[in-house]
Each structure stands twice: as structure tokens, then as C-alpha cells.
mmCIF file of C-alpha atoms in Angstrom:
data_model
loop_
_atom_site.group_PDB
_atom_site.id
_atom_site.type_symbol
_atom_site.label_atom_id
_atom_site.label_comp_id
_atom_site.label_asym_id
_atom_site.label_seq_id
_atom_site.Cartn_x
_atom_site.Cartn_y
_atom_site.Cartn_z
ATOM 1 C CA UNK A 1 18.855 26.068 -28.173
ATOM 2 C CA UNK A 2 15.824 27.824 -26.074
ATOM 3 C CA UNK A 3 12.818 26.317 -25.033
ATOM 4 C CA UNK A 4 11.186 28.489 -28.039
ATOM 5 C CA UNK A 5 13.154 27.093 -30.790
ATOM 6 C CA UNK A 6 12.899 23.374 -29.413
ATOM 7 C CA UNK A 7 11.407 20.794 -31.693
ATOM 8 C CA UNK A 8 7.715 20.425 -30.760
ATOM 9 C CA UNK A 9 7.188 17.623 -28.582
ATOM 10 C CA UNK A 10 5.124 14.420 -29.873
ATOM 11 C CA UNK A 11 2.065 13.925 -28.025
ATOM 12 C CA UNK A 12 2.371 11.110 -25.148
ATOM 13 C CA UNK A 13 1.918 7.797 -25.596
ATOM 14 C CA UNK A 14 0.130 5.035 -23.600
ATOM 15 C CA UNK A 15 3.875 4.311 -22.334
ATOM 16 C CA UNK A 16 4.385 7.616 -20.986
ATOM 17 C CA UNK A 17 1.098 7.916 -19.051
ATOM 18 C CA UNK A 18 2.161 4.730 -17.018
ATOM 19 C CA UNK A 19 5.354 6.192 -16.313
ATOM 20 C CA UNK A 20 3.971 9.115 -14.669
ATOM 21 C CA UNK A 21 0.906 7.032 -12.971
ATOM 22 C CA UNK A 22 4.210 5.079 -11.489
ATOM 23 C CA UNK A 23 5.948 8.392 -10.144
ATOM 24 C CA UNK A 24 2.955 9.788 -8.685
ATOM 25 C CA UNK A 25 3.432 6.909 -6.178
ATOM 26 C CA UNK A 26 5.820 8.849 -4.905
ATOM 27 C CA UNK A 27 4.708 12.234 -4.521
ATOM 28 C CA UNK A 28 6.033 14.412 -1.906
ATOM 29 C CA UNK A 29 7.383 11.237 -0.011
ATOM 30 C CA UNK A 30 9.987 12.514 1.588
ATOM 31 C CA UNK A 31 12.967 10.716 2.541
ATOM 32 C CA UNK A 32 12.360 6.768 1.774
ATOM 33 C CA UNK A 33 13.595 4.063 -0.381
ATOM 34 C CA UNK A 34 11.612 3.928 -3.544
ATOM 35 C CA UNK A 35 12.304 0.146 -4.833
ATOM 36 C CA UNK A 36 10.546 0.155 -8.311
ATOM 37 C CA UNK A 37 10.530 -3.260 -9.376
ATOM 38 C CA UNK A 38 9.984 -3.388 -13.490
ATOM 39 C CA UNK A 39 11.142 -0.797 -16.056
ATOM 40 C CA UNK A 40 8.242 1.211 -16.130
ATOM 41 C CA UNK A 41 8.050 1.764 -12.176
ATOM 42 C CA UNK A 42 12.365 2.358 -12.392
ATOM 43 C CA UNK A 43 12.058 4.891 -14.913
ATOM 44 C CA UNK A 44 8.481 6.694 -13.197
ATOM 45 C CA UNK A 45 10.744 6.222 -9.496
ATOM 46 C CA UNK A 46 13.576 8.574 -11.583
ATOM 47 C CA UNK A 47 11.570 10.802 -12.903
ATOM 48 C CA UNK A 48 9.835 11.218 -9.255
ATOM 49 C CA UNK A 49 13.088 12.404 -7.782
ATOM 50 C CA UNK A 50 14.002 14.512 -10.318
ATOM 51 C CA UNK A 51 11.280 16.831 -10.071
ATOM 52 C CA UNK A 52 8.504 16.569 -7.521
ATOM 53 C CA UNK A 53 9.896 14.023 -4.941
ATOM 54 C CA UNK A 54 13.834 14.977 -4.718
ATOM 55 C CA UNK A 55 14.499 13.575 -1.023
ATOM 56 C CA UNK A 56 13.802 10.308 -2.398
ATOM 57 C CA UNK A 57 16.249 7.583 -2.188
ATOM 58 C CA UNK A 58 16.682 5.004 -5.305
ATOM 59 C CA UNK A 59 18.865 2.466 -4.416
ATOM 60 C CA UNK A 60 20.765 -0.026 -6.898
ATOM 61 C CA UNK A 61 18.923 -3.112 -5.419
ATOM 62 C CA UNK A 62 21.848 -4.165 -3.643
ATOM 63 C CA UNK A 63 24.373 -1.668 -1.137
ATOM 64 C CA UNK A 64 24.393 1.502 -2.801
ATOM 65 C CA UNK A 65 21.485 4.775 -2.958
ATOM 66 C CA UNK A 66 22.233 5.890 -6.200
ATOM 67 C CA UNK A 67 21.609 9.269 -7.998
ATOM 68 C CA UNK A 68 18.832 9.292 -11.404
ATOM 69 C CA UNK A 69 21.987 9.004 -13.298
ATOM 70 C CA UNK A 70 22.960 5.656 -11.816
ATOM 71 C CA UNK A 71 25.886 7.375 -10.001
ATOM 72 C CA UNK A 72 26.515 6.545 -6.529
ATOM 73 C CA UNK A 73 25.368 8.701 -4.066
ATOM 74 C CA UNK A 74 25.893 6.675 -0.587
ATOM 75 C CA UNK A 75 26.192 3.426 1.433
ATOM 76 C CA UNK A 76 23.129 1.419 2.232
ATOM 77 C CA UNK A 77 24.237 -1.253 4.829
ATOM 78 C CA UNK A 78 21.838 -4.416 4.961
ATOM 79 C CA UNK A 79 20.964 -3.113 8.733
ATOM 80 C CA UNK A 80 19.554 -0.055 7.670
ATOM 81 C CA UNK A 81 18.206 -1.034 4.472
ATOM 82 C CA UNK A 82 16.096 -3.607 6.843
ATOM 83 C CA UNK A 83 14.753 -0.573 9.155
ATOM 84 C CA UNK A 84 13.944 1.254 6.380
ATOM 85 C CA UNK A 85 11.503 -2.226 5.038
ATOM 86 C CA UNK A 86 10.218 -2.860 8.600
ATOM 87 C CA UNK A 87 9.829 0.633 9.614
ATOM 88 C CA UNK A 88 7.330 2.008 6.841
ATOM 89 C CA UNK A 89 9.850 3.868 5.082
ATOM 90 C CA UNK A 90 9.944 2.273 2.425
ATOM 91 C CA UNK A 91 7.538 2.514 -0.682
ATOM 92 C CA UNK A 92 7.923 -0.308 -3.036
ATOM 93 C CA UNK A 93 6.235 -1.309 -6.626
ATOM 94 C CA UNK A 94 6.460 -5.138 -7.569
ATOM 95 C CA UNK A 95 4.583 -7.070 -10.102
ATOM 96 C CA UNK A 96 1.640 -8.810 -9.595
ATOM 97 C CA UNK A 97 0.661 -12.087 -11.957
ATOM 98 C CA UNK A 98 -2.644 -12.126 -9.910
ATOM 99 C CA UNK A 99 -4.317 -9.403 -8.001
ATOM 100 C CA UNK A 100 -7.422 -9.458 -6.506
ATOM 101 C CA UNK A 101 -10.374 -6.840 -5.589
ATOM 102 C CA UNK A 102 -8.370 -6.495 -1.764
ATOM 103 C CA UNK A 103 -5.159 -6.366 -3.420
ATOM 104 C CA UNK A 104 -3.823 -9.545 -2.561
ATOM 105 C CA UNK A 105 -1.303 -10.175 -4.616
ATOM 106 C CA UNK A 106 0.409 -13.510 -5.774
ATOM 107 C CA UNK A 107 3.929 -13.978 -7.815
ATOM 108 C CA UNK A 108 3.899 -18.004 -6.728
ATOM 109 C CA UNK A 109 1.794 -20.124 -8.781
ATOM 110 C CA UNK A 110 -1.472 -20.828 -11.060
ATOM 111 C CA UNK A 111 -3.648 -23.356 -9.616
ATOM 112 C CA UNK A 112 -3.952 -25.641 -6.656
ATOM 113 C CA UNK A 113 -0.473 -24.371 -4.765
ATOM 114 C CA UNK A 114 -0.197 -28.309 -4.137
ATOM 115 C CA UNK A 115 0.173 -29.778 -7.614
ATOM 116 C CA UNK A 116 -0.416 -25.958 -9.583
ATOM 117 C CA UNK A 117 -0.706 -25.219 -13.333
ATOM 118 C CA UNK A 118 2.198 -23.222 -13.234
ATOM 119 C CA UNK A 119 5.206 -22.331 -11.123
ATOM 120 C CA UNK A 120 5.798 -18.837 -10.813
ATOM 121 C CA UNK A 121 8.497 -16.870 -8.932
ATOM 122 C CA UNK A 122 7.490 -17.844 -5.557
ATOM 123 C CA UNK A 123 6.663 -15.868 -2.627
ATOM 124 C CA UNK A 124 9.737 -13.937 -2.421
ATOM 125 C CA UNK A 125 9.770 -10.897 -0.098
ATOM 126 C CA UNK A 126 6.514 -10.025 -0.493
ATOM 127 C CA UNK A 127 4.598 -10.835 2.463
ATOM 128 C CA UNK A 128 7.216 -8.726 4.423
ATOM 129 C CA UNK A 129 7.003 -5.465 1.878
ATOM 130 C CA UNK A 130 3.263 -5.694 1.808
ATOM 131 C CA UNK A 131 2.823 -5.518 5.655
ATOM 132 C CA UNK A 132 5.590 -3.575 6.649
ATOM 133 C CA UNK A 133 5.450 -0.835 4.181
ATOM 134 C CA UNK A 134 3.159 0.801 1.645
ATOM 135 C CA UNK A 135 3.234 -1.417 -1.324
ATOM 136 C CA UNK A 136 1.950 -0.680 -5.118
ATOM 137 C CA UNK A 137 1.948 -2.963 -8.126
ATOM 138 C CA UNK A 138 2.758 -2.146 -11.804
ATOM 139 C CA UNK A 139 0.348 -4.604 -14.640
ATOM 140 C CA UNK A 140 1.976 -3.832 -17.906
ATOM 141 C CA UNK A 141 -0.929 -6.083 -19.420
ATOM 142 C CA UNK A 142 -4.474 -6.024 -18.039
ATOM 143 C CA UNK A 143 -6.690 -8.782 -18.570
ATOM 144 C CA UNK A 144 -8.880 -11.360 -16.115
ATOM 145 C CA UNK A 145 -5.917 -13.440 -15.898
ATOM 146 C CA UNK A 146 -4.454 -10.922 -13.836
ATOM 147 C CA UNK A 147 -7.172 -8.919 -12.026
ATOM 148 C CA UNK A 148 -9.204 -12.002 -10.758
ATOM 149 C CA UNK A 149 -11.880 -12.559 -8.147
ATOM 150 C CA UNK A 150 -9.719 -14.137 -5.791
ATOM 151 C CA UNK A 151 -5.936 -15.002 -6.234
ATOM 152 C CA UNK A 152 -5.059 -18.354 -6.397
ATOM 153 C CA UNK A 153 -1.729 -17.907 -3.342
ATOM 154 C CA UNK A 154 -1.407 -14.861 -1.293
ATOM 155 C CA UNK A 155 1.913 -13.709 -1.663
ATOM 156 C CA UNK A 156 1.536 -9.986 -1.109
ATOM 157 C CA UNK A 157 -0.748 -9.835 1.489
ATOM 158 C CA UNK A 158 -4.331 -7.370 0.784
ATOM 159 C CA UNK A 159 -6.870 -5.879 3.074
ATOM 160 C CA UNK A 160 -8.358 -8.230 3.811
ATOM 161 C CA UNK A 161 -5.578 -10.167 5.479
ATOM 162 C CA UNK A 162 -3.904 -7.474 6.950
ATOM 163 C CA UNK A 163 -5.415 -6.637 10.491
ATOM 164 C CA UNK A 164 -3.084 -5.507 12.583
ATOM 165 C CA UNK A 165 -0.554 -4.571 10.665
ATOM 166 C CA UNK A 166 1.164 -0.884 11.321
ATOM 167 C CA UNK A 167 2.603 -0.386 7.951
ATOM 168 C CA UNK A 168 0.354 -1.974 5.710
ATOM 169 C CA UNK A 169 -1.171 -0.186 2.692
ATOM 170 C CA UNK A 170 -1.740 -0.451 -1.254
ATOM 171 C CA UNK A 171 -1.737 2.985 -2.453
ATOM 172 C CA UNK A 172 -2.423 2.333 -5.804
ATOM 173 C CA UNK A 173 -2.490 -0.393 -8.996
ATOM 174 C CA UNK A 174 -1.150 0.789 -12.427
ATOM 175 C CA UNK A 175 -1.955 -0.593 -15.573
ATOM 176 C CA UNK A 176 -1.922 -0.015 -19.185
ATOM 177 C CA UNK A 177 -5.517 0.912 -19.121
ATOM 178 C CA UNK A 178 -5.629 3.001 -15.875
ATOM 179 C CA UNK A 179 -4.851 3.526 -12.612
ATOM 180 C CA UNK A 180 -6.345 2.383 -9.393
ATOM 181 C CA UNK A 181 -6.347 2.623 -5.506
ATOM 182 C CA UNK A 182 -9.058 1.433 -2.535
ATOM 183 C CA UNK A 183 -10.046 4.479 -1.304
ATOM 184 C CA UNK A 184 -13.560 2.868 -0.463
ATOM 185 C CA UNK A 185 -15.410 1.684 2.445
ATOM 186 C CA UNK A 186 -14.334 -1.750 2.558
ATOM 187 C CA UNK A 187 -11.447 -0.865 0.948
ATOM 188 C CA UNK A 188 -11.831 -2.669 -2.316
ATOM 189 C CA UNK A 189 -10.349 -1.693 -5.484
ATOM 190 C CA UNK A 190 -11.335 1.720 -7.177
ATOM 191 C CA UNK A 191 -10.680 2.819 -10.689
ATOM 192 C CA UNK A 192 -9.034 6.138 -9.981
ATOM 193 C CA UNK A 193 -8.240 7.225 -13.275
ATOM 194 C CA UNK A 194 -8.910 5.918 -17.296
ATOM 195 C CA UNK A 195 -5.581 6.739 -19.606
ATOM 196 C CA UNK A 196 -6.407 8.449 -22.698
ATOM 197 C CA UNK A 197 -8.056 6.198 -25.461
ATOM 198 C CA UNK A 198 -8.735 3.953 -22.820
ATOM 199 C CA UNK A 199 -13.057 3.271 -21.859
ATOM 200 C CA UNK A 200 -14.331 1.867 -18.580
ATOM 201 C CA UNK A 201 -16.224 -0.812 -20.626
ATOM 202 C CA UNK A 202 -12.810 -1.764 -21.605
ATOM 203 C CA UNK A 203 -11.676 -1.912 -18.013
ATOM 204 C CA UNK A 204 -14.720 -3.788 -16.976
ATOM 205 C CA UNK A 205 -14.343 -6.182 -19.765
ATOM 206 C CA UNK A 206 -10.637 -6.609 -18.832
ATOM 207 C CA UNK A 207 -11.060 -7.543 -14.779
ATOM 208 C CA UNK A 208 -12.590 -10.312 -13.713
ATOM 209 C CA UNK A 209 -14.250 -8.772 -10.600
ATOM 210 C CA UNK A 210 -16.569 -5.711 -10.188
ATOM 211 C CA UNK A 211 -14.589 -2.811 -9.668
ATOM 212 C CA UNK A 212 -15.928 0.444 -7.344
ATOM 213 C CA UNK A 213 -16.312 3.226 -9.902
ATOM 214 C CA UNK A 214 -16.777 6.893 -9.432
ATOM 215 C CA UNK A 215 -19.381 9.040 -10.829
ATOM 216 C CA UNK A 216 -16.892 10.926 -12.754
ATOM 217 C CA UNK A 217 -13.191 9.156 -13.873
ATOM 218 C CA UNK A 218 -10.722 11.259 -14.665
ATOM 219 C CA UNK A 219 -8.008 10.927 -16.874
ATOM 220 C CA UNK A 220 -4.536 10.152 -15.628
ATOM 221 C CA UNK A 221 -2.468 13.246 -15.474
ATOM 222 C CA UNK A 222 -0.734 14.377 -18.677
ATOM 223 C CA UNK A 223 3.164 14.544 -18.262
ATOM 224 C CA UNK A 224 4.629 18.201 -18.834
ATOM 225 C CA UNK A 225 6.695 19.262 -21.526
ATOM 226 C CA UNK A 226 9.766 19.173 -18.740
ATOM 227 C CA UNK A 227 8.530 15.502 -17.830
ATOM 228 C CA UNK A 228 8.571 14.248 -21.314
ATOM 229 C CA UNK A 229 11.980 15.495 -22.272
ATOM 230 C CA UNK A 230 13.506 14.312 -18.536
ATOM 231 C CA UNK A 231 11.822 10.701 -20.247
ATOM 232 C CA UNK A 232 12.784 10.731 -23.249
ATOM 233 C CA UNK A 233 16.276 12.652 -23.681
ATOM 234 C CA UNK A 234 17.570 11.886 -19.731
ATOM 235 C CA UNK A 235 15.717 8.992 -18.037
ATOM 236 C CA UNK A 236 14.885 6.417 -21.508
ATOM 237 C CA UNK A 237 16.523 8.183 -24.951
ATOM 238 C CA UNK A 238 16.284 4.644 -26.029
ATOM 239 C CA UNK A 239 12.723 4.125 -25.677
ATOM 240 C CA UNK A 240 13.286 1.096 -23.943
ATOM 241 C CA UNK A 241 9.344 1.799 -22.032
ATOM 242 C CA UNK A 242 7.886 0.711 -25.820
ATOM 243 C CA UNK A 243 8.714 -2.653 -24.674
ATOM 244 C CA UNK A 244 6.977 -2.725 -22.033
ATOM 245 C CA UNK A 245 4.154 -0.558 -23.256
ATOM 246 C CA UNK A 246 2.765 -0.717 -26.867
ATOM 247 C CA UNK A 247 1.578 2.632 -28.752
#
């Protein structure tokens, strides 16, 4: 069948727009590990290196750098997967149950970290990813619960707490409402881009802390027709980023 006689494509939807926010993390990175952490970062990492990005390295979270396809592609021995983190070549997307207007980040717990609310996944690697490579953070759910004034732990470490540090930078928060970086000044967070249907007095309503806006937001970039058939028939026929992602 030819590109002519395809069936028209649907238009995107809110899930798709986060999965290309994700893979333009990792525009023309060259040769590093992408670690998406989350399905919509995973499936945004694969599309990366299957168009713009194709020296990128995905790796099966354990030994192996796998191909898009899950296939295995080399070795990754602990040694070099560790100069890789320490080194800055690495570009890794985690989670973020709190995020503040630095970009401190925290995974740990809700509350007093002595007797908290709630226990959370702890501090994991993060304070290692955040200043030893460039670190971005996926929010499939925006609200002031999650983009507060000032996190309650710092687990991934911001810019504020990060003097010093070589390989330490935050290029960018995704969300389902938008994307976002701290390309200001003081380097506090930025709203970078509004996806469609989405309005800044939404994203204002949503985050608990006032964020640096532009004069003029754009929208998030519109995946291709190649990009949303790589999604949909190659990277995700199951749809599995609806989960994630509601219509």
C-alpha cells in the first residue's frame, strides 16, 4: 500500500504530544544512554532513535543496549555503564512526585522526612543522575501536589543546590499540560510550550508556584505523519500511552 492510498491518520491526541515533548529530550544527542524511566518517556526515547537521534543508546535497564525493537544490540558492563552516569553522557527522564520552581525533585516522602505523611520510593539514584548528568522529569498528572513551592525532600537535586557540579542540568519538565525548561536568569522554571487544548490559566491554576512565562507560548510540536505511524503501528500498536495519558 503507498503512502497515497494509506488510511488518513487520526489527529493526535494529548498522549501523543507528550510522547514527542519526551523525544525531543533527546535531539541530536549523539552517542549517550537515554534511560527513560515511565512509558511515556520509553516509548518518546524509541521514537528519538528511530528518526532524529539514531546514535542513541537505549539500554534494557540492566546489561544489554538494545535496538527500538527490544533486540539486543551490545554489552553494557556495570563499569562502563557507571562512566557513562558520572561522565555526563548520560541523559535520563525519572518521575518526579514533587518538583519545585529549581527543579528539585523528590521520589522519598510527603511530609516531615522524620515521621512523613507518606513513604514514597526513597531517594534512589537520584542525587547521583541529577548531578552527574543532564536529568529531565516526565508528570503524567499536573496538579499543586506535584509542582509545589518547595519540595518536601530533595532527592533529585535542582539549581539551586547544585553549585559546583560539572554535569548538572534539567533540560526540561513534561507534563500533560505542557512542557517546560529554566532557561531564565535565575534559572527557575519556564513554561516552554502549552499542548493543544491546553490554556496557561490552566497551567497556572495547576502549579502551586509562579511560573516564568514568555510573551508568546508556543504550542508543543505536532508529531509527523511518519512519527505517528512509528507510534502507533511500530513503537505502541496497543495503545498502551492511553494509560498513561487520557484523550
Amino acid at each position: 500500500m503507498t503512502e497515497t492510498t494509506r488510511t488518513p491518520l487520526l489527529p493526535p491526541t494529548r498522549a501523543e504530544y507528550c510522547v514527542i515533548a519526551c523525544a525531543e529530550a533527546w535531539r541530536d544527542a549523539g552517542e549517550i544512554l537515554a534511560s527513560p524511566m515511565g512509558l511515556i518517556p520509553s516509548v518518546g526515547a524509541r521514537l528519538a532513535r528511530l528518526t532524529f537521534a539514531p546514535d542513541l543508546l537505549l539500554t534494557d535497564g540492566e546489561a544489554m543496549v538494545v535496538r527500538p525493537d527490544g533486540t539486543t544490540e551490545g554489552w553494557l558492563p556495570y563499569r562502563q555503564h557507571l562512566t557513562l552516569v558520572t561522565g555526563g553522557r548520560r541523559h535520563v527522564m525519572m518521575g518526579a512526585s514533587q518538583i519545585d520552581r529549581y527543579g528539585n525533585q523528590n521520589i522519598s516522602c510527603v511530609g516531615d522526612w522524620e515521621r512523613p505523611k507518606r513513604q514514597l520510593l526513597g531517594v534512589r539514584g537520584a542525587p547521583v543522575n541529577t548531578l552527574n548528568n543532564p536529568t529531565s522529569y516526565w508528570v503524567p498528572r499536573h496538579s499543586r501536589r506535584v509542582f509545589v513551592e518547595k519540595v518536601d525532600m530533595v532527592c533529585g537535586v535542582g539549581y539551586d543546590h547544585a553549585a559546583g557540579a560539572r554535569f548538572h542540568r534539567v533540560p526540561r519538565v513534561v507534563s500533560d499540560l505542557g512542557v517546560f525548561d529554566f532557561a531564565t536568569p535565575d534559572h527557575t522554571m519556564r513554561l516552554a510550550s502549552l499542548h493543544p487544548g491546553v490554556t496557561l490559566d490552566q497551567v497556572r491554576e495547576a502549579t502551586a508556584f509562579d511560573l516564568a512565562v514568555p510573551d508568546v507560548v508556543p504550542p508543543t510540536r505536532e508529531p509527523t505523519a511518519a512519527e505517528l505511524r512509528l507510534i502507533r503501528e511500530v513503537i505502541d500498536p496497543v495503545n498502551n500511552r492511553a494509560r498513561e495519558v487520557g484523550a
